[in-house]
Coordinates of C-alpha atoms in Angstrom, one line a residue:
X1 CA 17.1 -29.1 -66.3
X2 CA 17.0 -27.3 -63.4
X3 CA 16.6 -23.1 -63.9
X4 CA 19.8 -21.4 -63.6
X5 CA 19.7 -19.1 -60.2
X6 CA 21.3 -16.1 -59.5
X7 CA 23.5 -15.1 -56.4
X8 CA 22.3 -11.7 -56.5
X9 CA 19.0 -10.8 -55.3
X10 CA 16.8 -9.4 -57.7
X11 CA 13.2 -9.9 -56.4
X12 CA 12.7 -7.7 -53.4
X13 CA 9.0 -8.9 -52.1
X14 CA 7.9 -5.6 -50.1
X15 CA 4.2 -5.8 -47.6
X16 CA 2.4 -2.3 -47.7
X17 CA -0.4 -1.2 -46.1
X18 CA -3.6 0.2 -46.9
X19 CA -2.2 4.2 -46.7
X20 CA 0.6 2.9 -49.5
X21 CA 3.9 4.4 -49.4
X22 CA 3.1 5.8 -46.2
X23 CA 2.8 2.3 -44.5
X24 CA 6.9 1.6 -46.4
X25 CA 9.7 1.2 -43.9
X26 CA 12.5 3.3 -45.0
X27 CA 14.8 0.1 -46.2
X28 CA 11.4 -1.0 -47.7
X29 CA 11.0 2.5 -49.7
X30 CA 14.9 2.1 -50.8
X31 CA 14.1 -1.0 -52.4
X32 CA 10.7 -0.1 -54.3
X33 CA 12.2 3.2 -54.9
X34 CA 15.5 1.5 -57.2
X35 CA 12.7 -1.5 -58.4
X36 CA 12.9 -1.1 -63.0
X37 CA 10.0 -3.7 -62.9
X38 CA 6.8 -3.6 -60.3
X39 CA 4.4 -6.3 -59.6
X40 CA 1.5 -6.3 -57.7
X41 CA -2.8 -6.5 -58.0
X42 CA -4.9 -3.8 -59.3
X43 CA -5.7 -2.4 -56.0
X44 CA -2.3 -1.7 -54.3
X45 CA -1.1 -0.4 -57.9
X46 CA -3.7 2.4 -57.3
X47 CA -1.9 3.1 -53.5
X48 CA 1.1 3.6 -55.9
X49 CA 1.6 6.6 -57.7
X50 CA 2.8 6.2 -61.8
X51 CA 6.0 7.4 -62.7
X52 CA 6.3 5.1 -65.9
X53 CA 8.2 2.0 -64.8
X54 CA 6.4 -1.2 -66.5
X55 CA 4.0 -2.4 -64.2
X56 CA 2.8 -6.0 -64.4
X57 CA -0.5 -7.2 -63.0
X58 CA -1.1 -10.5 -61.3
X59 CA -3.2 -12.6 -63.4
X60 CA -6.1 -15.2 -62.4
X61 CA -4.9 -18.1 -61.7
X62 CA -1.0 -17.0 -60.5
X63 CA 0.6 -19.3 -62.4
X64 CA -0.3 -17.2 -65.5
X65 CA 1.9 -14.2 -64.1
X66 CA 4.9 -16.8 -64.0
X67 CA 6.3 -16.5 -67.6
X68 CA 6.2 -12.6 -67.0
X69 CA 8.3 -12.1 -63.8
X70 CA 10.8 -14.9 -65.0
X71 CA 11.0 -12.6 -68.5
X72 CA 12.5 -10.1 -66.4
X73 CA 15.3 -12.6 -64.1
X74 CA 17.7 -10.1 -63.0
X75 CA 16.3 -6.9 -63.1
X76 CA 15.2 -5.6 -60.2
X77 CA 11.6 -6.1 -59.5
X78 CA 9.6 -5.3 -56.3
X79 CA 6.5 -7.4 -56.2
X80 CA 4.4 -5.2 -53.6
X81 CA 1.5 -7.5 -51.6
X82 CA -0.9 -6.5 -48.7
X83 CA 0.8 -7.0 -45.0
X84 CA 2.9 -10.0 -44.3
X85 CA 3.5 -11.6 -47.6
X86 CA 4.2 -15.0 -46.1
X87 CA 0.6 -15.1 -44.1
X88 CA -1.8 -16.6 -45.8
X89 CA 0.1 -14.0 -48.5
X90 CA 1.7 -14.4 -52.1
X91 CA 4.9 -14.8 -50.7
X92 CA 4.4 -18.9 -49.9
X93 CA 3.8 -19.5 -53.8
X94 CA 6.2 -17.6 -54.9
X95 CA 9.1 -19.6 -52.7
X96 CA 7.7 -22.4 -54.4
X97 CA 8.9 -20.8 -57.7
X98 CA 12.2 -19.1 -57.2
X99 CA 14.8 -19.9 -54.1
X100 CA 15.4 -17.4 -51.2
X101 CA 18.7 -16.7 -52.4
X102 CA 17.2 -14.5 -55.3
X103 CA 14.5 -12.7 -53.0
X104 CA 14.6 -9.7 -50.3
X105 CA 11.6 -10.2 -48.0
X106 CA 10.5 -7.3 -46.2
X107 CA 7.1 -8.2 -44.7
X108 CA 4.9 -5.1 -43.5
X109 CA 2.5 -5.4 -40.4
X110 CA 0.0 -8.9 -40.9
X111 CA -3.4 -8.1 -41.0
X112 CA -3.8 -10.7 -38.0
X113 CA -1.4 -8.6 -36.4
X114 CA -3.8 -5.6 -36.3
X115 CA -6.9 -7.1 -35.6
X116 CA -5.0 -8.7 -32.2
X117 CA -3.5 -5.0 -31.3
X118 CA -7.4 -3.6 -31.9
X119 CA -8.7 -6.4 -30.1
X120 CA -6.1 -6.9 -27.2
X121 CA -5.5 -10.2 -27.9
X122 CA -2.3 -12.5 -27.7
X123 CA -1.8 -13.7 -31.0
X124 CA -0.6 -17.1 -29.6
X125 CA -3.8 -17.7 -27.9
X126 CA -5.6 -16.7 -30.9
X127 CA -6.6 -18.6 -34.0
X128 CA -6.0 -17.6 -37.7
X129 CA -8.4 -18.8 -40.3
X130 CA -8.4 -17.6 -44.1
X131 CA -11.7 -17.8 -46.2
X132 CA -10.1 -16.1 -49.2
X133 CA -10.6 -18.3 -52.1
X134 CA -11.8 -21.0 -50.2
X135 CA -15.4 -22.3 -48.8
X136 CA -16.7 -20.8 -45.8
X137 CA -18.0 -23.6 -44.3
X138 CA -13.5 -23.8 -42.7
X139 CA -14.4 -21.6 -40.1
X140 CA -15.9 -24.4 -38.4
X141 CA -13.4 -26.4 -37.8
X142 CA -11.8 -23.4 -35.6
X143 CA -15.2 -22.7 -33.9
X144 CA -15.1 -23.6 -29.9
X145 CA -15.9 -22.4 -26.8
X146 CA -13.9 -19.1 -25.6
X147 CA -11.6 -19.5 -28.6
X148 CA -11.0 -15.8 -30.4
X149 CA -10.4 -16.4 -33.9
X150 CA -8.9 -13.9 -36.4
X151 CA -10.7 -14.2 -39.9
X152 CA -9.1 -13.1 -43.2
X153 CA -12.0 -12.6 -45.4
X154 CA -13.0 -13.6 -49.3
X155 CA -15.7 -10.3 -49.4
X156 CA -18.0 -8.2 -47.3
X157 CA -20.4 -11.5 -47.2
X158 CA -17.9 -12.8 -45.2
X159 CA -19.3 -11.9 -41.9
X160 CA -22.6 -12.8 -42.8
X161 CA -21.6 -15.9 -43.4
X162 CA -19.4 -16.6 -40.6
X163 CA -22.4 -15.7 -38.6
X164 CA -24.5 -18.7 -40.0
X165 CA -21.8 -21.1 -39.4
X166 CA -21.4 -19.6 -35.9
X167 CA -25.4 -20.1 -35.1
X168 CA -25.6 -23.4 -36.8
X169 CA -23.0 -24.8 -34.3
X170 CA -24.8 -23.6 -31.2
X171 CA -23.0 -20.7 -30.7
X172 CA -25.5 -17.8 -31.0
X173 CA -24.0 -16.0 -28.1
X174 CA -20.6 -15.3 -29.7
X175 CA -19.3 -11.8 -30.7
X176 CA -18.1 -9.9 -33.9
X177 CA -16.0 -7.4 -34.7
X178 CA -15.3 -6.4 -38.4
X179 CA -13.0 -4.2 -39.4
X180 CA -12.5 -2.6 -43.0
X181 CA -9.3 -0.9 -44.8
X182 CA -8.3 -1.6 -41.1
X183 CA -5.1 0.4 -40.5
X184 CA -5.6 3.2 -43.5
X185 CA -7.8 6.4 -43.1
X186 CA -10.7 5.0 -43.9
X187 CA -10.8 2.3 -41.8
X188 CA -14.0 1.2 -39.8
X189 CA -15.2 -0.8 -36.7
X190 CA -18.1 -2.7 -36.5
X191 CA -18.7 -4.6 -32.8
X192 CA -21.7 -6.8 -33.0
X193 CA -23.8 -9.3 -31.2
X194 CA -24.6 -12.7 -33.4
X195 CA -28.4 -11.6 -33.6
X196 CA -27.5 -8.0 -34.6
X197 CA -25.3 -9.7 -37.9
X198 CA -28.3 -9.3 -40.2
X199 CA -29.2 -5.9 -39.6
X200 CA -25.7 -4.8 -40.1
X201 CA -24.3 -6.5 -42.3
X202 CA -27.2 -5.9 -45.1
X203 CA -27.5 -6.3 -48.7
X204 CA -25.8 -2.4 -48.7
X205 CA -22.8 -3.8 -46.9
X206 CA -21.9 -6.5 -49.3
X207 CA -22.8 -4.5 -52.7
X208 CA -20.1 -1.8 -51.4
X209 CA -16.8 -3.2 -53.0
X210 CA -14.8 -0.8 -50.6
X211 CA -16.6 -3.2 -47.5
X212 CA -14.7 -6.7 -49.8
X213 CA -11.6 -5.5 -47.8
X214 CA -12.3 -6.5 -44.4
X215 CA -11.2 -8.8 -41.2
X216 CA -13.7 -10.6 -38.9
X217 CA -12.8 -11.0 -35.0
X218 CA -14.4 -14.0 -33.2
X219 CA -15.0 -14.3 -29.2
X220 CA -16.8 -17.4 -29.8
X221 CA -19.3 -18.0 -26.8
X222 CA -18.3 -19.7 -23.3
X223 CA -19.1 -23.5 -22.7
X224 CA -22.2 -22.7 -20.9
X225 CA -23.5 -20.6 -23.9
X226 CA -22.7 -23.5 -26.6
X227 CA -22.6 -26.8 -24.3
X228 CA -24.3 -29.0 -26.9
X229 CA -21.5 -28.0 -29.5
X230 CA -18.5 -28.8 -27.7
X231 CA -16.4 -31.4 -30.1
X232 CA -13.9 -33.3 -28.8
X233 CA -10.1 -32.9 -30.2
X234 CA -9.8 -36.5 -28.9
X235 CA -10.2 -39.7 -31.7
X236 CA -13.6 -41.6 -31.6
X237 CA -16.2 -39.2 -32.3
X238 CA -20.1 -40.4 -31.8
X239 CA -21.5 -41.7 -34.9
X240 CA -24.3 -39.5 -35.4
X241 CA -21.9 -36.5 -35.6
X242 CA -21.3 -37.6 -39.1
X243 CA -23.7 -38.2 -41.8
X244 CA -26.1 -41.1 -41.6
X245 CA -24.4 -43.6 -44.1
X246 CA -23.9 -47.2 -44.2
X247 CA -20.4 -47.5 -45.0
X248 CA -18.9 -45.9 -41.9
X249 CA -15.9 -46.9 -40.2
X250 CA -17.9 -47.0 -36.6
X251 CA -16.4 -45.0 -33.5
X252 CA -14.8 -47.5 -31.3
X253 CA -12.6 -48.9 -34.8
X254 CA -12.0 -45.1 -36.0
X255 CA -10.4 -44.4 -32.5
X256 CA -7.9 -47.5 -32.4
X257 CA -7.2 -46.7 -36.0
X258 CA -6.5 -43.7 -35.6
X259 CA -4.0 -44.2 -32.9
X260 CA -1.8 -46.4 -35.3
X261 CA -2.1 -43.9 -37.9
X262 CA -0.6 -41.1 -35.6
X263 CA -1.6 -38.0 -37.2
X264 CA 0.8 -35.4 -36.8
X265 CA 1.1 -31.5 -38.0
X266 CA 1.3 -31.4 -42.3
X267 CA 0.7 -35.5 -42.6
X268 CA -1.1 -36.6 -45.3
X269 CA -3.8 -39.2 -45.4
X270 CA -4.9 -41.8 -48.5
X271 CA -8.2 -43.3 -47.6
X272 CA -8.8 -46.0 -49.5
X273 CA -11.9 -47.4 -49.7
X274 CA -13.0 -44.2 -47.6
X275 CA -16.8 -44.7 -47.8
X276 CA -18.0 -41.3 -45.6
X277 CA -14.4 -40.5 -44.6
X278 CA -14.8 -40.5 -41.3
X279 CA -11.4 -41.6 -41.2
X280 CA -9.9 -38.9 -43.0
X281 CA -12.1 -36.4 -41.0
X282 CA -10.7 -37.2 -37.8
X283 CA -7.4 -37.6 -38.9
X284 CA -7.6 -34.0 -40.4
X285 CA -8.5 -32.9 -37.4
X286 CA -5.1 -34.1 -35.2
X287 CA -2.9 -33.2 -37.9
X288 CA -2.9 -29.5 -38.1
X289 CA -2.1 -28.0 -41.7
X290 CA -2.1 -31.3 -43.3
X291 CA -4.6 -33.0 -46.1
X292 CA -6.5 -36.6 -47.0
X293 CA -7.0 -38.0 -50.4
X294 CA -10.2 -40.0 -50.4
X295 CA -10.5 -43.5 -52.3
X296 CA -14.0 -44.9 -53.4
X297 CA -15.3 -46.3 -56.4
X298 CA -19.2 -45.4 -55.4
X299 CA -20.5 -42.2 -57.0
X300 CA -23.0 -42.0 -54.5
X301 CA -20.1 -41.8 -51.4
X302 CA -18.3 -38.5 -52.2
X303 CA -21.6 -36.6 -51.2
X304 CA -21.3 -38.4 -48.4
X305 CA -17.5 -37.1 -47.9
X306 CA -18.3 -33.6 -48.9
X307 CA -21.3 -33.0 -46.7
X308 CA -19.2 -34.5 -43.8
X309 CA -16.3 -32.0 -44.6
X310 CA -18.4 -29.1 -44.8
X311 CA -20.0 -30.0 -41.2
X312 CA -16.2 -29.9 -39.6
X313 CA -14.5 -27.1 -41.9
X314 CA -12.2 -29.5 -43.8
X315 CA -13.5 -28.9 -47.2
X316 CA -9.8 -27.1 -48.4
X317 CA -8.2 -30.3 -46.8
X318 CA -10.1 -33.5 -48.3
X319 CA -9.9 -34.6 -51.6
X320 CA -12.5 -36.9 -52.8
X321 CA -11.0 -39.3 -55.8
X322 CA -13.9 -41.4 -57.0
X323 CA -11.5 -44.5 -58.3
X324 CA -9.8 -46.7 -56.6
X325 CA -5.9 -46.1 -55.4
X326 CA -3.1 -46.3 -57.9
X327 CA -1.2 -49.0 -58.2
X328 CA 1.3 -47.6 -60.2
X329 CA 3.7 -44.9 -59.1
X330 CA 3.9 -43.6 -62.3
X331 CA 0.5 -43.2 -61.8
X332 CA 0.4 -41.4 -58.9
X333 CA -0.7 -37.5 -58.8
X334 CA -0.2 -36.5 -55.3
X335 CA 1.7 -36.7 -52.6
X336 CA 2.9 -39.8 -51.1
X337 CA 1.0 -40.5 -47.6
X338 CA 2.6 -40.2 -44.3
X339 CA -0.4 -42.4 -43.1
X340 CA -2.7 -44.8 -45.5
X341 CA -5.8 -46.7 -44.2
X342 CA -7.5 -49.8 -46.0
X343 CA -11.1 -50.0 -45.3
X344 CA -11.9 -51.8 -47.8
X345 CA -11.5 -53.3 -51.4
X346 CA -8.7 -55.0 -49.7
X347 CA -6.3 -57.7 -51.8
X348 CA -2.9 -58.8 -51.7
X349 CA -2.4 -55.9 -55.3
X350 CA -3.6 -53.1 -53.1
X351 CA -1.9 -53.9 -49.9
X352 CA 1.7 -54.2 -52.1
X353 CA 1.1 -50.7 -53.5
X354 CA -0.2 -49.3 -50.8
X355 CA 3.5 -50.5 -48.9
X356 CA 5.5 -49.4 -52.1
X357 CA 3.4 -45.9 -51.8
X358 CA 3.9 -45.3 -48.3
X359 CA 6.6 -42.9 -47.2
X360 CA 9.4 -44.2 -44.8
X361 CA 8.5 -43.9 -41.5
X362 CA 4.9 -44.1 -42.7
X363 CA 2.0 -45.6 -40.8
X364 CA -0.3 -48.2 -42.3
X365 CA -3.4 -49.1 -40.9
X366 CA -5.7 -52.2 -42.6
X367 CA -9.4 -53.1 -41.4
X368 CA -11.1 -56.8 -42.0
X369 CA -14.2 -58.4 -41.5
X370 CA -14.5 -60.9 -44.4
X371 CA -12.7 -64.6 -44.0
X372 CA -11.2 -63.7 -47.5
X373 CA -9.8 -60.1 -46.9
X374 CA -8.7 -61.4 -43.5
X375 CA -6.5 -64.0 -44.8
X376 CA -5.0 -61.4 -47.0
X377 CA -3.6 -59.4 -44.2
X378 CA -2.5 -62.7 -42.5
X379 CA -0.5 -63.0 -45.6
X380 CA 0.6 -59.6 -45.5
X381 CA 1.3 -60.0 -41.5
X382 CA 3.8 -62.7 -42.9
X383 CA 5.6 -60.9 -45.5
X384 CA 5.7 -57.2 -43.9
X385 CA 5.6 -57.4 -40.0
X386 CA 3.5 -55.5 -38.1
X387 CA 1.3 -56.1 -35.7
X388 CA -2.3 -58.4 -36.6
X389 CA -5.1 -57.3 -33.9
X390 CA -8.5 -59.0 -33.8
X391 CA -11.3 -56.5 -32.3
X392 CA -14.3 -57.4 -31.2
X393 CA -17.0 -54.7 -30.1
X394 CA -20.7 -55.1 -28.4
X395 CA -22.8 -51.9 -27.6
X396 CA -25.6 -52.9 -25.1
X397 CA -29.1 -52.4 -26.9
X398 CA -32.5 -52.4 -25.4
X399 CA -33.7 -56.3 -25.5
X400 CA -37.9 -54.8 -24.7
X401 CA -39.7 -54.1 -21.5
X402 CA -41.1 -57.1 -19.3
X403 CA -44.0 -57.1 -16.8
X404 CA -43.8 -58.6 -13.1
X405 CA -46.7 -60.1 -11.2
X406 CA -47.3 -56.8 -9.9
X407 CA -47.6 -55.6 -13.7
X408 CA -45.1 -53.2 -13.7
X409 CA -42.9 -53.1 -16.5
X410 CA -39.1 -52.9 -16.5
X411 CA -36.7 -52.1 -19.4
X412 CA -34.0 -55.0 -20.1
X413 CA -30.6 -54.3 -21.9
X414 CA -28.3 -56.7 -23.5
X415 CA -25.1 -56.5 -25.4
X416 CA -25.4 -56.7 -29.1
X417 CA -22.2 -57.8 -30.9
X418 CA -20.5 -56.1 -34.4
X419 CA -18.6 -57.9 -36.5
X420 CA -15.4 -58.8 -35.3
X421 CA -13.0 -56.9 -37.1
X422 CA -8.9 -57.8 -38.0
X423 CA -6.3 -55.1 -38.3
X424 CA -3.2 -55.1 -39.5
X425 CA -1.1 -52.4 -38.9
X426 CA 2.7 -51.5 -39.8
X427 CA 5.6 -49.0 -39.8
X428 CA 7.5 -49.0 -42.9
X429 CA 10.7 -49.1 -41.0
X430 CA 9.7 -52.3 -39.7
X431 CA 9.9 -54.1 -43.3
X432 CA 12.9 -56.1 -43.7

């Protein structure tokens, strides 16, 4: 049964800054001021001064602070969070938990706000990225040539280790700025040069829990600087940008794929039979905000999938799953897939699931190089629709250098066929 709402707001979600009730609009103050509950964390609490009202702290995970806000439906309660609530904020979980029409939302300025006012930047020609609670390694998936990129930071190793990823992708010419308690009294600017990182940024900086609150600025470095890092936005990434592995869906099939699965902004991907998930990579990459669940049966390929996920910053956005895809819907723990690829494993079971599973309007995508697996998607041509594509690829290889009567020797190259591959690939709407 669903939880009974009320028509009256009683949650009033209020952004403060780092100088507390100084930072509160006036409407924001009202609402705090006439508040009988108040939740927030143990930091902002301390921005607040105590005049008795019962205070309730958020718990680690969230969830856990749940039961204790929905004690209290119908009281007033002001839950107090840093900035914008709904960027990268607590205010996106907590619409997931009670509807709008029992909230007040009164952001205060974002923190990527500020750092683009201190930096004179546009914030539509600027990036954010949030490392709190989540691997560093996502940087790298904003990193390119001229781009400025605002950071939201986990801790005052942060910069440190935004530097490494910076210098491991060829970009040792970029800039920093970090800024701490940025817009409060005590707030600080440090500009730095990539090479200067370590000297500032020190063992002293990161054991200082007042340096934890801090925002990174980015000028990455210009083409010239990083040439040999530039990655291409487009499908059909080289090979050897990925892990070495055997079971890799090469380039030329990933960017024909790819184009039937149309990735688009929030999709989300099952790879079945994912091997490296190179397939999952690059969709990830063309569909902005959205997320891949990984299907394999080897152990031995979600290394493969994690160390490729670290290497393009997608580690929050692929899940590896090593079994192979429900057949069940019952069965099923995450969310349907805008876009499913079968690269392998293939038989008439899987390809009715993965149908049944797919959301309407969905994309599937189906790759074969075996007689038997290939007469499966014939069958599956016959019953679904679609469109049934045989590819052939040859890359030209050196053949080994020959010698003319004047014994010079000349290089010879000859194309070397891969395995001609079938795919089958379908919009659910076209099903009859």
């Amino acid at each position: 049964m669903d939880k009974p709402t009320s028509k009256t707001p009683w949650i009033y979600l209020i952004g403060m800054g780092t100088d507390g009730l100084d930072s509160l609009s006036a409407r924001a103050r009202n609402h705090l001021d006439k508040a009988e509950i108040l939740v927030s964390s143990s930091r902002l609490f301390k921005l607040i001064p105590n005049d008795g009202r019962p205070r309730i702290c958020w718990d680690s995970p969230l969830s856990e602070t749940l039961p204790k806000i929905e004690a209290h439906r119908g009281t007033a309660t002001a839950i107090i969070a840093t900035g914008d609530p709904l960027s990268f904020g607590v205010g996106t979980w907590l619409l997931t938990k009670f509807p709008l029409n029992e909230m007040v939302i009164i952001p205060g300025v974002s923190a990527f706000s500020l750092a683009c006012a201190r930096m004179g930047w546009t914030q539509q020609k600027t990036k954010l990225v949030t490392l709190h609670g989540r691997d560093d390694s996502d940087i790298r998936d904003a990193i390119a040539p001229d781009e400025n990129i605002v950071v939201l930071s986990e801790d005052a190793r942060t910069p440190r280790n935004v530097a490494h990823h910076l210098k491991d992708m060829g970009f040792g010419h970029s800039e920093l700025t970090v800024f701490t308690h940025m817009d409060g009294v005590a707030e600080r600017r440090f500009d730095v040069y990539l090479n200067q990182v370590p000297k500032v940024f020190d063992a002293s900086f990161e054991q200082d829990k007042d340096n934890d609150f801090n925002v990174v600025a980015v000028a990455c470095g210009s083409c010239e600087e990083s040439r040999g890092s530039i990655v291409s936005r487009a499908a059909g990434l080289p090979d050897e940008m990925f892990t070495p592995f055997s079971k890799m869906t090469k380039r030329e099939l990933r960017a024909l794929a790819l184009a039937k699965l149309a990735p688009q902004p929030g999709n989300v991907l099952w790879d079945v039979g994912a091997g490296s998930a190179t397939i999952s990579i690059e969709f990830l990459r063309l569909a902005q905000g959205g997320c891949a669940h990984a299907f394999d049966i080897d152990r031995e390929t979600l290394a493969y999938q994690s160390r490729n996920a670290q290497a393009f910053g997608l580690s929050n956005a692929l899940m590896s799953h090593q079994h192979a895809m429900p057949l069940s819907l019952k069965d099923v723990t995450m969310p349907l897939p805008d876009a499913l690829f079968l690269g392998g494993g293939i038989d008439p079971e899987i390809i009715e699931a993965a149908v049944s599973h797919l959301k309407a309007r969905g994309r599937l995508v189906a790759h074969a190089v075996t007689i038997e697996s290939e007469a499966f998607l014939a069958a599956a041509f016959g019953k679904y629709g679609g469109d049934l594509t045989r590819i052939s690829v040859a890359r030209s290889e050196a053949i080994g250098p020959r010698g003319d009567r004047d014994g010079h020797s000349h290089k010879f190259h000859g194309f070397k066929p891969a395995m001609t591959v079938t795919q089958w690939s379908l919009v659910k709407e076209q099903i009859l």
